PDB file of C-alpha atoms in Angstrom:
ATOM      1  CA  LYS A   7       0.000   0.000   0.000  1.00 81.00           C
ATOM      2  CA  ASN A   8       1.316   3.451  -0.873  1.00 85.00           C
ATOM      3  CA  GLN A   9       2.067   5.280   2.352  1.00 90.00           C
ATOM      4  CA  VAL A  10       3.838   8.416   3.560  1.00 94.00           C
ATOM      5  CA  GLU A  11       4.971   8.813   7.155  1.00 95.00           C
ATOM      6  CA  GLN A  12       6.277  11.963   8.786  1.00 96.00           C
ATOM      7  CA  SER A  13       8.125  12.697  11.990  1.00 97.00           C
ATOM      8  CA  PRO A  14       7.947  14.242  14.411  1.00 97.00           C
ATOM      9  CA  GLN A  15       4.195  14.673  14.718  1.00 95.00           C
ATOM     10  CA  SER A  16       4.780  18.090  16.280  1.00 96.00           C
ATOM     11  CA  LEU A  17       7.755  20.275  17.094  1.00 97.00           C
ATOM     12  CA  ILE A  18       8.309  23.426  19.130  1.00 98.00           C
ATOM     13  CA  ILE A  19      11.397  25.566  18.557  1.00 98.00           C
ATOM     14  CA  LEU A  20      12.565  29.052  19.440  1.00 98.00           C
ATOM     15  CA  GLU A  21      12.712  31.793  16.842  1.00 98.00           C
ATOM     16  CA  GLY A  22      16.058  31.850  15.046  1.00 97.00           C
ATOM     17  CA  LYS A  23      16.759  28.145  15.549  1.00 98.00           C
ATOM     18  CA  ASN A  24      17.050  25.563  12.792  1.00 98.00           C
ATOM     19  CA  CYS A  25      14.975  22.404  12.506  1.00 98.00           C
ATOM     20  CA  THR A  26      14.622  19.337  10.304  1.00 98.00           C
ATOM     21  CA  LEU A  27      11.440  17.489   9.464  1.00 98.00           C
ATOM     22  CA  GLN A  28      11.454  13.910   8.203  1.00 98.00           C
ATOM     23  CA  CYS A  29       9.431  12.044   5.610  1.00 98.00           C
ATOM     24  CA  ASN A  30       9.572   8.325   4.811  1.00 97.00           C
ATOM     25  CA  TYR A  31       7.564   6.848   1.989  1.00 95.00           C
ATOM     26  CA  THR A  32       6.627   3.511   0.512  1.00 93.00           C
ATOM     27  CA  VAL A  33       5.206   4.681  -2.789  1.00 87.00           C
ATOM     28  CA  SER A  34       5.690   2.980  -6.114  1.00 85.00           C
ATOM     29  CA  PRO A  35       6.253   3.946  -8.791  1.00 86.00           C
ATOM     30  CA  PHE A  36       7.907   7.204  -7.741  1.00 85.00           C
ATOM     31  CA  SER A  37       7.374  10.313  -9.846  1.00 85.00           C
ATOM     32  CA  ASN A  38       8.182  13.211  -7.540  1.00 91.00           C
ATOM     33  CA  LEU A  39       8.045  14.442  -3.955  1.00 94.00           C
ATOM     34  CA  ARG A  40       6.733  17.775  -2.760  1.00 95.00           C
ATOM     35  CA  TRP A  41       6.709  19.585   0.532  1.00 97.00           C
ATOM     36  CA  TYR A  42       3.698  21.752   1.265  1.00 97.00           C
ATOM     37  CA  LYS A  43       3.219  24.370   3.986  1.00 97.00           C
ATOM     38  CA  GLN A  44      -0.235  24.723   5.487  1.00 96.00           C
ATOM     39  CA  ASP A  45      -0.972  27.722   7.663  1.00 96.00           C
ATOM     40  CA  THR A  46      -3.785  27.351  10.185  1.00 92.00           C
ATOM     41  CA  GLY A  47      -7.148  27.755   8.489  1.00 90.00           C
ATOM     42  CA  ARG A  48      -5.660  27.823   5.002  1.00 93.00           C
ATOM     43  CA  GLY A  49      -5.048  25.389   2.185  1.00 95.00           C
ATOM     44  CA  PRO A  50      -1.596  23.850   1.622  1.00 96.00           C
ATOM     45  CA  VAL A  51       0.905  25.754  -0.525  1.00 95.00           C
ATOM     46  CA  SER A  52       3.776  24.082  -2.376  1.00 94.00           C
ATOM     47  CA  LEU A  53       7.310  24.800  -1.116  1.00 94.00           C
ATOM     48  CA  THR A  54       9.515  22.480  -3.163  1.00 91.00           C
ATOM     49  CA  ILE A  55       9.315  19.664  -5.681  1.00 90.00           C
ATOM     50  CA  MET A  56      11.967  17.029  -6.353  1.00 89.00           C
ATOM     51  CA  THR A  57      12.147  14.353  -8.987  1.00 88.00           C
ATOM     52  CA  PHE A  58      13.977  11.043  -8.754  1.00 82.00           C
ATOM     53  CA  SER A  59      17.275  12.487  -9.979  1.00 86.00           C
ATOM     54  CA  GLU A  60      17.365  15.448  -7.603  1.00 88.00           C
ATOM     55  CA  ASN A  61      18.737  15.087  -4.087  1.00 91.00           C
ATOM     56  CA  THR A  62      18.454  18.650  -2.845  1.00 94.00           C
ATOM     57  CA  LYS A  63      16.315  21.682  -3.584  1.00 93.00           C
ATOM     58  CA  SER A  64      16.213  25.052  -1.841  1.00 93.00           C
ATOM     59  CA  ASN A  65      13.542  27.707  -1.558  1.00 93.00           C
ATOM     60  CA  GLY A  66      14.875  30.561   0.551  1.00 95.00           C
ATOM     61  CA  ARG A  67      15.336  29.299   4.101  1.00 96.00           C
ATOM     62  CA  TYR A  68      13.770  25.955   3.206  1.00 96.00           C
ATOM     63  CA  THR A  69      15.998  23.135   1.924  1.00 96.00           C
ATOM     64  CA  ALA A  70      14.586  19.764   0.986  1.00 96.00           C
ATOM     65  CA  THR A  71      16.644  16.617   0.470  1.00 96.00           C
ATOM     66  CA  LEU A  72      15.713  13.350  -1.150  1.00 95.00           C
ATOM     67  CA  ASP A  73      17.317   9.924  -0.876  1.00 93.00           C
ATOM     68  CA  ALA A  74      15.468   7.781  -3.406  1.00 90.00           C
ATOM     69  CA  ASP A  75      17.397   4.663  -2.374  1.00 91.00           C
ATOM     70  CA  THR A  76      16.223   4.762   1.243  1.00 94.00           C
ATOM     71  CA  LYS A  77      12.936   6.476   0.302  1.00 94.00           C
ATOM     72  CA  GLN A  78      13.488   9.313   2.713  1.00 96.00           C
ATOM     73  CA  SER A  79      13.178  13.071   2.457  1.00 97.00           C
ATOM     74  CA  SER A  80      13.856  15.875   4.881  1.00 97.00           C
ATOM     75  CA  LEU A  81      12.903  19.528   5.051  1.00 98.00           C
ATOM     76  CA  HIS A  82      15.405  21.772   6.809  1.00 98.00           C
ATOM     77  CA  ILE A  83      14.339  25.205   7.959  1.00 97.00           C
ATOM     78  CA  THR A  84      17.121  27.662   8.694  1.00 97.00           C
ATOM     79  CA  ALA A  85      16.873  30.627  11.069  1.00 97.00           C
ATOM     80  CA  SER A  86      13.227  30.006  11.828  1.00 97.00           C
ATOM     81  CA  GLN A  87      10.742  32.858  11.974  1.00 97.00           C
ATOM     82  CA  LEU A  88       7.397  33.149  13.722  1.00 97.00           C
ATOM     83  CA  SER A  89       5.718  32.931  10.324  1.00 97.00           C
ATOM     84  CA  ASP A  90       7.153  29.442   9.880  1.00 97.00           C
ATOM     85  CA  SER A  91       4.590  28.177  12.401  1.00 98.00           C
ATOM     86  CA  ALA A  92       2.452  25.860  10.299  1.00 97.00           C
ATOM     87  CA  SER A  93       1.945  22.256   9.316  1.00 97.00           C
ATOM     88  CA  TYR A  94       4.388  20.830   6.794  1.00 98.00           C
ATOM     89  CA  ILE A  95       3.081  18.078   4.578  1.00 97.00           C
ATOM     90  CA  CYS A  96       5.140  15.639   2.530  1.00 97.00           C
ATOM     91  CA  VAL A  97       3.396  14.527  -0.664  1.00 95.00           C
ATOM     92  CA  VAL A  98       4.607  11.771  -2.972  1.00 93.00           C
ATOM     93  CA  THR A  99       3.265  11.340  -6.478  1.00 90.00           C
ATOM     94  CA  PRO A 100       3.304   7.813  -7.898  1.00 85.00           C
ATOM     95  CA  GLY A 101       1.801   8.892 -11.180  1.00 78.00           C
ATOM     96  CA  GLN A 102      -1.390  10.866 -11.500  1.00 78.00           C
ATOM     97  CA  ASN A 103      -2.374  10.715  -7.854  1.00 84.00           C
ATOM     98  CA  PHE A 104      -1.003  12.262  -4.677  1.00 90.00           C
ATOM     99  CA  VAL A 105      -0.190  10.399  -1.458  1.00 91.00           C
ATOM    100  CA  PHE A 106      -0.192  12.781   1.491  1.00 93.00           C
ATOM    101  CA  GLY A 107       1.635  12.384   4.772  1.00 94.00           C
ATOM    102  CA  PRO A 108      -0.142  13.352   8.009  1.00 94.00           C
ATOM    103  CA  GLY A 109       2.037  16.428   8.423  1.00 96.00           C
ATOM    104  CA  THR A 110       4.337  17.836  11.096  1.00 97.00           C
ATOM    105  CA  ARG A 111       2.952  20.672  13.168  1.00 97.00           C
ATOM    106  CA  LEU A 112       5.735  23.250  13.765  1.00 98.00           C
ATOM    107  CA  SER A 113       5.399  25.977  16.371  1.00 98.00           C
ATOM    108  CA  VAL A 114       8.011  28.734  16.469  1.00 98.00           C
ATOM    109  CA  LEU A 115       8.044  30.651  19.743  1.00 97.00           C
ATOM    110  CA  PRO A 116       9.535  34.122  20.328  1.00 96.00           C
TER     111      PRO A 116
ATOM    112  CA  ILE B  18      -6.805  36.402 -10.514  1.00 56.00           C
ATOM    113  CA  ALA B  19      -8.689  34.579  -7.769  1.00 70.00           C
ATOM    114  CA  GLY B  20      -7.120  31.149  -8.274  1.00 93.00           C
ATOM    115  CA  ILE B  21      -9.343  28.575  -6.653  1.00 96.00           C
ATOM    116  CA  THR B  22     -12.336  29.553  -4.543  1.00 96.00           C
ATOM    117  CA  GLN B  23     -14.482  27.467  -2.212  1.00 97.00           C
ATOM    118  CA  ALA B  24     -17.854  28.283  -0.706  1.00 97.00           C
ATOM    119  CA  PRO B  25     -19.063  28.347   1.943  1.00 97.00           C
ATOM    120  CA  THR B  26     -16.127  28.938   4.288  1.00 97.00           C
ATOM    121  CA  SER B  27     -17.907  27.083   7.059  1.00 97.00           C
ATOM    122  CA  GLN B  28     -21.259  25.433   7.612  1.00 97.00           C
ATOM    123  CA  ILE B  29     -23.171  23.705  10.376  1.00 97.00           C
ATOM    124  CA  LEU B  30     -25.532  21.133   8.924  1.00 96.00           C
ATOM    125  CA  ALA B  31     -28.217  18.942  10.446  1.00 97.00           C
ATOM    126  CA  ALA B  32     -27.784  15.227   9.885  1.00 98.00           C
ATOM    127  CA  GLY B  33     -29.831  13.950   6.982  1.00 97.00           C
ATOM    128  CA  ARG B  34     -29.720  17.237   5.079  1.00 97.00           C
ATOM    129  CA  ARG B  35     -28.326  17.611   1.577  1.00 97.00           C
ATOM    130  CA  MET B  36     -25.387  19.962   1.051  1.00 97.00           C
ATOM    131  CA  THR B  37     -23.321  21.085  -1.909  1.00 98.00           C
ATOM    132  CA  LEU B  38     -19.836  22.491  -1.452  1.00 98.00           C
ATOM    133  CA  ARG B  39     -18.817  24.747  -4.300  1.00 98.00           C
ATOM    134  CA  CYS B  40     -15.402  24.980  -5.937  1.00 98.00           C
ATOM    135  CA  THR B  41     -14.411  27.263  -8.801  1.00 98.00           C
ATOM    136  CA  GLN B  42     -11.026  27.838 -10.422  1.00 97.00           C
ATOM    137  CA  ASP B  43     -10.050  30.392 -13.038  1.00 96.00           C
ATOM    138  CA  MET B  44      -6.668  28.922 -13.982  1.00 96.00           C
ATOM    139  CA  ARG B  45      -8.058  26.680 -16.734  1.00 96.00           C
ATOM    140  CA  HIS B  46      -6.629  23.641 -14.975  1.00 97.00           C
ATOM    141  CA  ASN B  47      -7.711  20.299 -16.367  1.00 97.00           C
ATOM    142  CA  ALA B  48      -7.600  18.294 -13.141  1.00 96.00           C
ATOM    143  CA  MET B  49      -9.601  18.992  -9.994  1.00 97.00           C
ATOM    144  CA  TYR B  50      -9.820  17.183  -6.685  1.00 97.00           C
ATOM    145  CA  TRP B  51     -11.794  17.070  -3.460  1.00 98.00           C
ATOM    146  CA  TYR B  52     -10.071  16.100  -0.221  1.00 97.00           C
ATOM    147  CA  ARG B  53     -11.108  15.863   3.378  1.00 97.00           C
ATOM    148  CA  GLN B  54      -8.682  16.626   6.174  1.00 96.00           C
ATOM    149  CA  ASP B  55      -9.201  15.173   9.637  1.00 94.00           C
ATOM    150  CA  LEU B  56      -7.038  15.646  12.708  1.00 86.00           C
ATOM    151  CA  GLY B  57      -4.051  13.306  12.699  1.00 79.00           C
ATOM    152  CA  LEU B  58      -4.728  12.038   9.183  1.00 83.00           C
ATOM    153  CA  GLY B  59      -3.321  13.132   5.885  1.00 83.00           C
ATOM    154  CA  LEU B  60      -5.501  14.644   3.208  1.00 92.00           C
ATOM    155  CA  ARG B  61      -7.705  11.900   1.802  1.00 94.00           C
ATOM    156  CA  LEU B  62      -9.014  11.983  -1.734  1.00 94.00           C
ATOM    157  CA  ILE B  63     -12.799  11.846  -2.067  1.00 97.00           C
ATOM    158  CA  HIS B  64     -13.315  12.310  -5.807  1.00 97.00           C
ATOM    159  CA  TYR B  65     -11.299  13.660  -8.675  1.00 96.00           C
ATOM    160  CA  SER B  66     -11.729  14.808 -12.257  1.00 97.00           C
ATOM    161  CA  ASN B  67      -8.888  14.579 -14.762  1.00 95.00           C
ATOM    162  CA  THR B  68     -10.715  16.719 -17.297  1.00 96.00           C
ATOM    163  CA  ALA B  69     -14.109  18.312 -17.832  1.00 96.00           C
ATOM    164  CA  GLY B  70     -16.818  15.720 -18.331  1.00 96.00           C
ATOM    165  CA  THR B  71     -15.036  12.953 -16.406  1.00 96.00           C
ATOM    166  CA  THR B  72     -14.917  12.043 -12.711  1.00 97.00           C
ATOM    167  CA  GLY B  73     -13.423   9.270 -10.626  1.00 96.00           C
ATOM    168  CA  LYS B  74     -13.621   7.873  -7.119  1.00 96.00           C
ATOM    169  CA  GLY B  75     -10.848   8.457  -4.646  1.00 94.00           C
ATOM    170  CA  GLU B  76      -9.989   6.790  -1.365  1.00 92.00           C
ATOM    171  CA  VAL B  77     -13.133   7.776   0.581  1.00 96.00           C
ATOM    172  CA  PRO B  78     -15.981   8.373  -1.917  1.00 97.00           C
ATOM    173  CA  ASP B  79     -18.937   6.896  -0.001  1.00 97.00           C
ATOM    174  CA  GLY B  80     -21.650   9.425   0.783  1.00 97.00           C
ATOM    175  CA  TYR B  81     -20.300  11.972  -1.705  1.00 98.00           C
ATOM    176  CA  SER B  82     -20.917  12.738  -5.362  1.00 98.00           C
ATOM    177  CA  VAL B  83     -19.351  15.187  -7.820  1.00 98.00           C
ATOM    178  CA  SER B  84     -19.941  16.539 -11.283  1.00 97.00           C
ATOM    179  CA  ARG B  85     -17.673  18.321 -13.773  1.00 98.00           C
ATOM    180  CA  ALA B  86     -19.892  19.971 -16.338  1.00 97.00           C
ATOM    181  CA  ASN B  87     -17.203  22.495 -17.313  1.00 97.00           C
ATOM    182  CA  THR B  88     -13.514  23.226 -16.689  1.00 97.00           C
ATOM    183  CA  ASP B  89     -14.016  25.780 -13.934  1.00 97.00           C
ATOM    184  CA  ASP B  90     -16.503  24.202 -11.528  1.00 98.00           C
ATOM    185  CA  PHE B  91     -16.322  21.037  -9.447  1.00 98.00           C
ATOM    186  CA  PRO B  92     -19.101  20.864  -6.833  1.00 98.00           C
ATOM    187  CA  LEU B  93     -19.163  18.217  -4.114  1.00 98.00           C
ATOM    188  CA  THR B  94     -22.552  17.006  -2.871  1.00 98.00           C
ATOM    189  CA  LEU B  95     -23.424  15.227   0.350  1.00 98.00           C
ATOM    190  CA  ALA B  96     -26.783  13.607  -0.376  1.00 96.00           C
ATOM    191  CA  SER B  97     -27.677  12.900   3.257  1.00 97.00           C
ATOM    192  CA  ALA B  98     -25.103  14.213   5.703  1.00 97.00           C
ATOM    193  CA  VAL B  99     -23.921  12.114   8.653  1.00 97.00           C
ATOM    194  CA  PRO B 100     -21.825  13.214  11.660  1.00 97.00           C
ATOM    195  CA  SER B 101     -18.770  11.278  10.383  1.00 97.00           C
ATOM    196  CA  GLN B 102     -18.657  13.712   7.479  1.00 98.00           C
ATOM    197  CA  THR B 103     -17.688  16.478   9.884  1.00 97.00           C
ATOM    198  CA  SER B 104     -14.354  17.596   8.492  1.00 97.00           C
ATOM    199  CA  VAL B 105     -12.462  20.290   6.637  1.00 97.00           C
ATOM    200  CA  TYR B 106     -12.901  19.918   2.906  1.00 98.00           C
ATOM    201  CA  PHE B 107     -10.325  21.156   0.416  1.00 98.00           C
ATOM    202  CA  CYS B 108     -10.766  21.552  -3.302  1.00 98.00           C
ATOM    203  CA  ALA B 109      -7.630  21.579  -5.435  1.00 97.00           C
ATOM    204  CA  SER B 110      -6.714  21.848  -9.078  1.00 97.00           C
ATOM    205  CA  SER B 111      -3.679  21.131 -11.230  1.00 95.00           C
ATOM    206  CA  VAL B 112      -2.738  21.794 -14.837  1.00 95.00           C
ATOM    207  CA  GLU B 113      -2.678  18.065 -15.508  1.00 93.00           C
ATOM    208  CA  PRO B 114      -3.221  15.044 -13.216  1.00 90.00           C
ATOM    209  CA  GLY B 115      -0.237  14.613 -10.902  1.00 86.00           C
ATOM    210  CA  THR B 116       1.268  18.064 -11.455  1.00 89.00           C
ATOM    211  CA  GLU B 117       1.446  20.678  -8.710  1.00 90.00           C
ATOM    212  CA  ALA B 118      -1.862  21.023  -6.919  1.00 93.00           C
ATOM    213  CA  PHE B 119      -3.221  24.423  -5.918  1.00 95.00           C
ATOM    214  CA  PHE B 120      -5.629  24.374  -3.002  1.00 96.00           C
ATOM    215  CA  GLY B 121      -8.634  26.428  -2.012  1.00 96.00           C
ATOM    216  CA  GLN B 122      -8.959  27.874   1.462  1.00 96.00           C
ATOM    217  CA  GLY B 123     -11.135  25.026   2.684  1.00 97.00           C
ATOM    218  CA  THR B 124     -14.695  24.537   3.914  1.00 98.00           C
ATOM    219  CA  ARG B 125     -15.187  23.610   7.551  1.00 97.00           C
ATOM    220  CA  LEU B 126     -18.283  21.424   7.770  1.00 98.00           C
ATOM    221  CA  THR B 127     -19.904  20.328  11.010  1.00 98.00           C
ATOM    222  CA  VAL B 128     -22.736  17.782  10.854  1.00 98.00           C
ATOM    223  CA  VAL B 129     -24.833  17.639  14.008  1.00 97.00           C
TER     224      VAL B 129
END
Protein backbone atom coordinates (compact mmCIF):
# COMPACT_ATOMS: atom_id res chain seq x y z
CA LYS A 1 0.00 0.00 0.00
CA ASN A 2 1.32 3.45 -0.87
CA GLN A 3 2.07 5.28 2.35
CA VAL A 4 3.84 8.42 3.56
CA GLU A 5 4.97 8.81 7.16
CA GLN A 6 6.28 11.96 8.79
CA SER A 7 8.13 12.70 11.99
CA PRO A 8 7.95 14.24 14.41
CA GLN A 9 4.19 14.67 14.72
CA SER A 10 4.78 18.09 16.28
CA LEU A 11 7.76 20.28 17.09
CA ILE A 12 8.31 23.43 19.13
CA ILE A 13 11.40 25.57 18.56
CA LEU A 14 12.56 29.05 19.44
CA GLU A 15 12.71 31.79 16.84
CA GLY A 16 16.06 31.85 15.05
CA LYS A 17 16.76 28.15 15.55
CA ASN A 18 17.05 25.56 12.79
CA CYS A 19 14.98 22.40 12.51
CA THR A 20 14.62 19.34 10.30
CA LEU A 21 11.44 17.49 9.46
CA GLN A 22 11.45 13.91 8.20
CA CYS A 23 9.43 12.04 5.61
CA ASN A 24 9.57 8.33 4.81
CA TYR A 25 7.56 6.85 1.99
CA THR A 26 6.63 3.51 0.51
CA VAL A 27 5.21 4.68 -2.79
CA SER A 28 5.69 2.98 -6.11
CA PRO A 29 6.25 3.95 -8.79
CA PHE A 30 7.91 7.20 -7.74
CA SER A 31 7.37 10.31 -9.85
CA ASN A 32 8.18 13.21 -7.54
CA LEU A 33 8.05 14.44 -3.96
CA ARG A 34 6.73 17.78 -2.76
CA TRP A 35 6.71 19.58 0.53
CA TYR A 36 3.70 21.75 1.27
CA LYS A 37 3.22 24.37 3.99
CA GLN A 38 -0.24 24.72 5.49
CA ASP A 39 -0.97 27.72 7.66
CA THR A 40 -3.79 27.35 10.19
CA GLY A 41 -7.15 27.76 8.49
CA ARG A 42 -5.66 27.82 5.00
CA GLY A 43 -5.05 25.39 2.19
CA PRO A 44 -1.60 23.85 1.62
CA VAL A 45 0.90 25.75 -0.53
CA SER A 46 3.78 24.08 -2.38
CA LEU A 47 7.31 24.80 -1.12
CA THR A 48 9.51 22.48 -3.16
CA ILE A 49 9.32 19.66 -5.68
CA MET A 50 11.97 17.03 -6.35
CA THR A 51 12.15 14.35 -8.99
CA PHE A 52 13.98 11.04 -8.75
CA SER A 53 17.28 12.49 -9.98
CA GLU A 54 17.36 15.45 -7.60
CA ASN A 55 18.74 15.09 -4.09
CA THR A 56 18.45 18.65 -2.84
CA LYS A 57 16.32 21.68 -3.58
CA SER A 58 16.21 25.05 -1.84
CA ASN A 59 13.54 27.71 -1.56
CA GLY A 60 14.87 30.56 0.55
CA ARG A 61 15.34 29.30 4.10
CA TYR A 62 13.77 25.96 3.21
CA THR A 63 16.00 23.14 1.92
CA ALA A 64 14.59 19.76 0.99
CA THR A 65 16.64 16.62 0.47
CA LEU A 66 15.71 13.35 -1.15
CA ASP A 67 17.32 9.92 -0.88
CA ALA A 68 15.47 7.78 -3.41
CA ASP A 69 17.40 4.66 -2.37
CA THR A 70 16.22 4.76 1.24
CA LYS A 71 12.94 6.48 0.30
CA GLN A 72 13.49 9.31 2.71
CA SER A 73 13.18 13.07 2.46
CA SER A 74 13.86 15.88 4.88
CA LEU A 75 12.90 19.53 5.05
CA HIS A 76 15.41 21.77 6.81
CA ILE A 77 14.34 25.20 7.96
CA THR A 78 17.12 27.66 8.69
CA ALA A 79 16.87 30.63 11.07
CA SER A 80 13.23 30.01 11.83
CA GLN A 81 10.74 32.86 11.97
CA LEU A 82 7.40 33.15 13.72
CA SER A 83 5.72 32.93 10.32
CA ASP A 84 7.15 29.44 9.88
CA SER A 85 4.59 28.18 12.40
CA ALA A 86 2.45 25.86 10.30
CA SER A 87 1.94 22.26 9.32
CA TYR A 88 4.39 20.83 6.79
CA ILE A 89 3.08 18.08 4.58
CA CYS A 90 5.14 15.64 2.53
CA VAL A 91 3.40 14.53 -0.66
CA VAL A 92 4.61 11.77 -2.97
CA THR A 93 3.26 11.34 -6.48
CA PRO A 94 3.30 7.81 -7.90
CA GLY A 95 1.80 8.89 -11.18
CA GLN A 96 -1.39 10.87 -11.50
CA ASN A 97 -2.37 10.71 -7.85
CA PHE A 98 -1.00 12.26 -4.68
CA VAL A 99 -0.19 10.40 -1.46
CA PHE A 100 -0.19 12.78 1.49
CA GLY A 101 1.64 12.38 4.77
CA PRO A 102 -0.14 13.35 8.01
CA GLY A 103 2.04 16.43 8.42
CA THR A 104 4.34 17.84 11.10
CA ARG A 105 2.95 20.67 13.17
CA LEU A 106 5.73 23.25 13.77
CA SER A 107 5.40 25.98 16.37
CA VAL A 108 8.01 28.73 16.47
CA LEU A 109 8.04 30.65 19.74
CA PRO A 110 9.53 34.12 20.33
CA ILE B 1 -6.81 36.40 -10.51
CA ALA B 2 -8.69 34.58 -7.77
CA GLY B 3 -7.12 31.15 -8.27
CA ILE B 4 -9.34 28.58 -6.65
CA THR B 5 -12.34 29.55 -4.54
CA GLN B 6 -14.48 27.47 -2.21
CA ALA B 7 -17.85 28.28 -0.71
CA PRO B 8 -19.06 28.35 1.94
CA THR B 9 -16.13 28.94 4.29
CA SER B 10 -17.91 27.08 7.06
CA GLN B 11 -21.26 25.43 7.61
CA ILE B 12 -23.17 23.71 10.38
CA LEU B 13 -25.53 21.13 8.92
CA ALA B 14 -28.22 18.94 10.45
CA ALA B 15 -27.78 15.23 9.88
CA GLY B 16 -29.83 13.95 6.98
CA ARG B 17 -29.72 17.24 5.08
CA ARG B 18 -28.33 17.61 1.58
CA MET B 19 -25.39 19.96 1.05
CA THR B 20 -23.32 21.09 -1.91
CA LEU B 21 -19.84 22.49 -1.45
CA ARG B 22 -18.82 24.75 -4.30
CA CYS B 23 -15.40 24.98 -5.94
CA THR B 24 -14.41 27.26 -8.80
CA GLN B 25 -11.03 27.84 -10.42
CA ASP B 26 -10.05 30.39 -13.04
CA MET B 27 -6.67 28.92 -13.98
CA ARG B 28 -8.06 26.68 -16.73
CA HIS B 29 -6.63 23.64 -14.97
CA ASN B 30 -7.71 20.30 -16.37
CA ALA B 31 -7.60 18.29 -13.14
CA MET B 32 -9.60 18.99 -9.99
CA TYR B 33 -9.82 17.18 -6.69
CA TRP B 34 -11.79 17.07 -3.46
CA TYR B 35 -10.07 16.10 -0.22
CA ARG B 36 -11.11 15.86 3.38
CA GLN B 37 -8.68 16.63 6.17
CA ASP B 38 -9.20 15.17 9.64
CA LEU B 39 -7.04 15.65 12.71
CA GLY B 40 -4.05 13.31 12.70
CA LEU B 41 -4.73 12.04 9.18
CA GLY B 42 -3.32 13.13 5.89
CA LEU B 43 -5.50 14.64 3.21
CA ARG B 44 -7.71 11.90 1.80
CA LEU B 45 -9.01 11.98 -1.73
CA ILE B 46 -12.80 11.85 -2.07
CA HIS B 47 -13.32 12.31 -5.81
CA TYR B 48 -11.30 13.66 -8.68
CA SER B 49 -11.73 14.81 -12.26
CA ASN B 50 -8.89 14.58 -14.76
CA THR B 51 -10.72 16.72 -17.30
CA ALA B 52 -14.11 18.31 -17.83
CA GLY B 53 -16.82 15.72 -18.33
CA THR B 54 -15.04 12.95 -16.41
CA THR B 55 -14.92 12.04 -12.71
CA GLY B 56 -13.42 9.27 -10.63
CA LYS B 57 -13.62 7.87 -7.12
CA GLY B 58 -10.85 8.46 -4.65
CA GLU B 59 -9.99 6.79 -1.37
CA VAL B 60 -13.13 7.78 0.58
CA PRO B 61 -15.98 8.37 -1.92
CA ASP B 62 -18.94 6.90 0.00
CA GLY B 63 -21.65 9.43 0.78
CA TYR B 64 -20.30 11.97 -1.70
CA SER B 65 -20.92 12.74 -5.36
CA VAL B 66 -19.35 15.19 -7.82
CA SER B 67 -19.94 16.54 -11.28
CA ARG B 68 -17.67 18.32 -13.77
CA ALA B 69 -19.89 19.97 -16.34
CA ASN B 70 -17.20 22.50 -17.31
CA THR B 71 -13.51 23.23 -16.69
CA ASP B 72 -14.02 25.78 -13.93
CA ASP B 73 -16.50 24.20 -11.53
CA PHE B 74 -16.32 21.04 -9.45
CA PRO B 75 -19.10 20.86 -6.83
CA LEU B 76 -19.16 18.22 -4.11
CA THR B 77 -22.55 17.01 -2.87
CA LEU B 78 -23.42 15.23 0.35
CA ALA B 79 -26.78 13.61 -0.38
CA SER B 80 -27.68 12.90 3.26
CA ALA B 81 -25.10 14.21 5.70
CA VAL B 82 -23.92 12.11 8.65
CA PRO B 83 -21.83 13.21 11.66
CA SER B 84 -18.77 11.28 10.38
CA GLN B 85 -18.66 13.71 7.48
CA THR B 86 -17.69 16.48 9.88
CA SER B 87 -14.35 17.60 8.49
CA VAL B 88 -12.46 20.29 6.64
CA TYR B 89 -12.90 19.92 2.91
CA PHE B 90 -10.32 21.16 0.42
CA CYS B 91 -10.77 21.55 -3.30
CA ALA B 92 -7.63 21.58 -5.44
CA SER B 93 -6.71 21.85 -9.08
CA SER B 94 -3.68 21.13 -11.23
CA VAL B 95 -2.74 21.79 -14.84
CA GLU B 96 -2.68 18.06 -15.51
CA PRO B 97 -3.22 15.04 -13.22
CA GLY B 98 -0.24 14.61 -10.90
CA THR B 99 1.27 18.06 -11.46
CA GLU B 100 1.45 20.68 -8.71
CA ALA B 101 -1.86 21.02 -6.92
CA PHE B 102 -3.22 24.42 -5.92
CA PHE B 103 -5.63 24.37 -3.00
CA GLY B 104 -8.63 26.43 -2.01
CA GLN B 105 -8.96 27.87 1.46
CA GLY B 106 -11.13 25.03 2.68
CA THR B 107 -14.69 24.54 3.91
CA ARG B 108 -15.19 23.61 7.55
CA LEU B 109 -18.28 21.42 7.77
CA THR B 110 -19.90 20.33 11.01
CA VAL B 111 -22.74 17.78 10.85
CA VAL B 112 -24.83 17.64 14.01
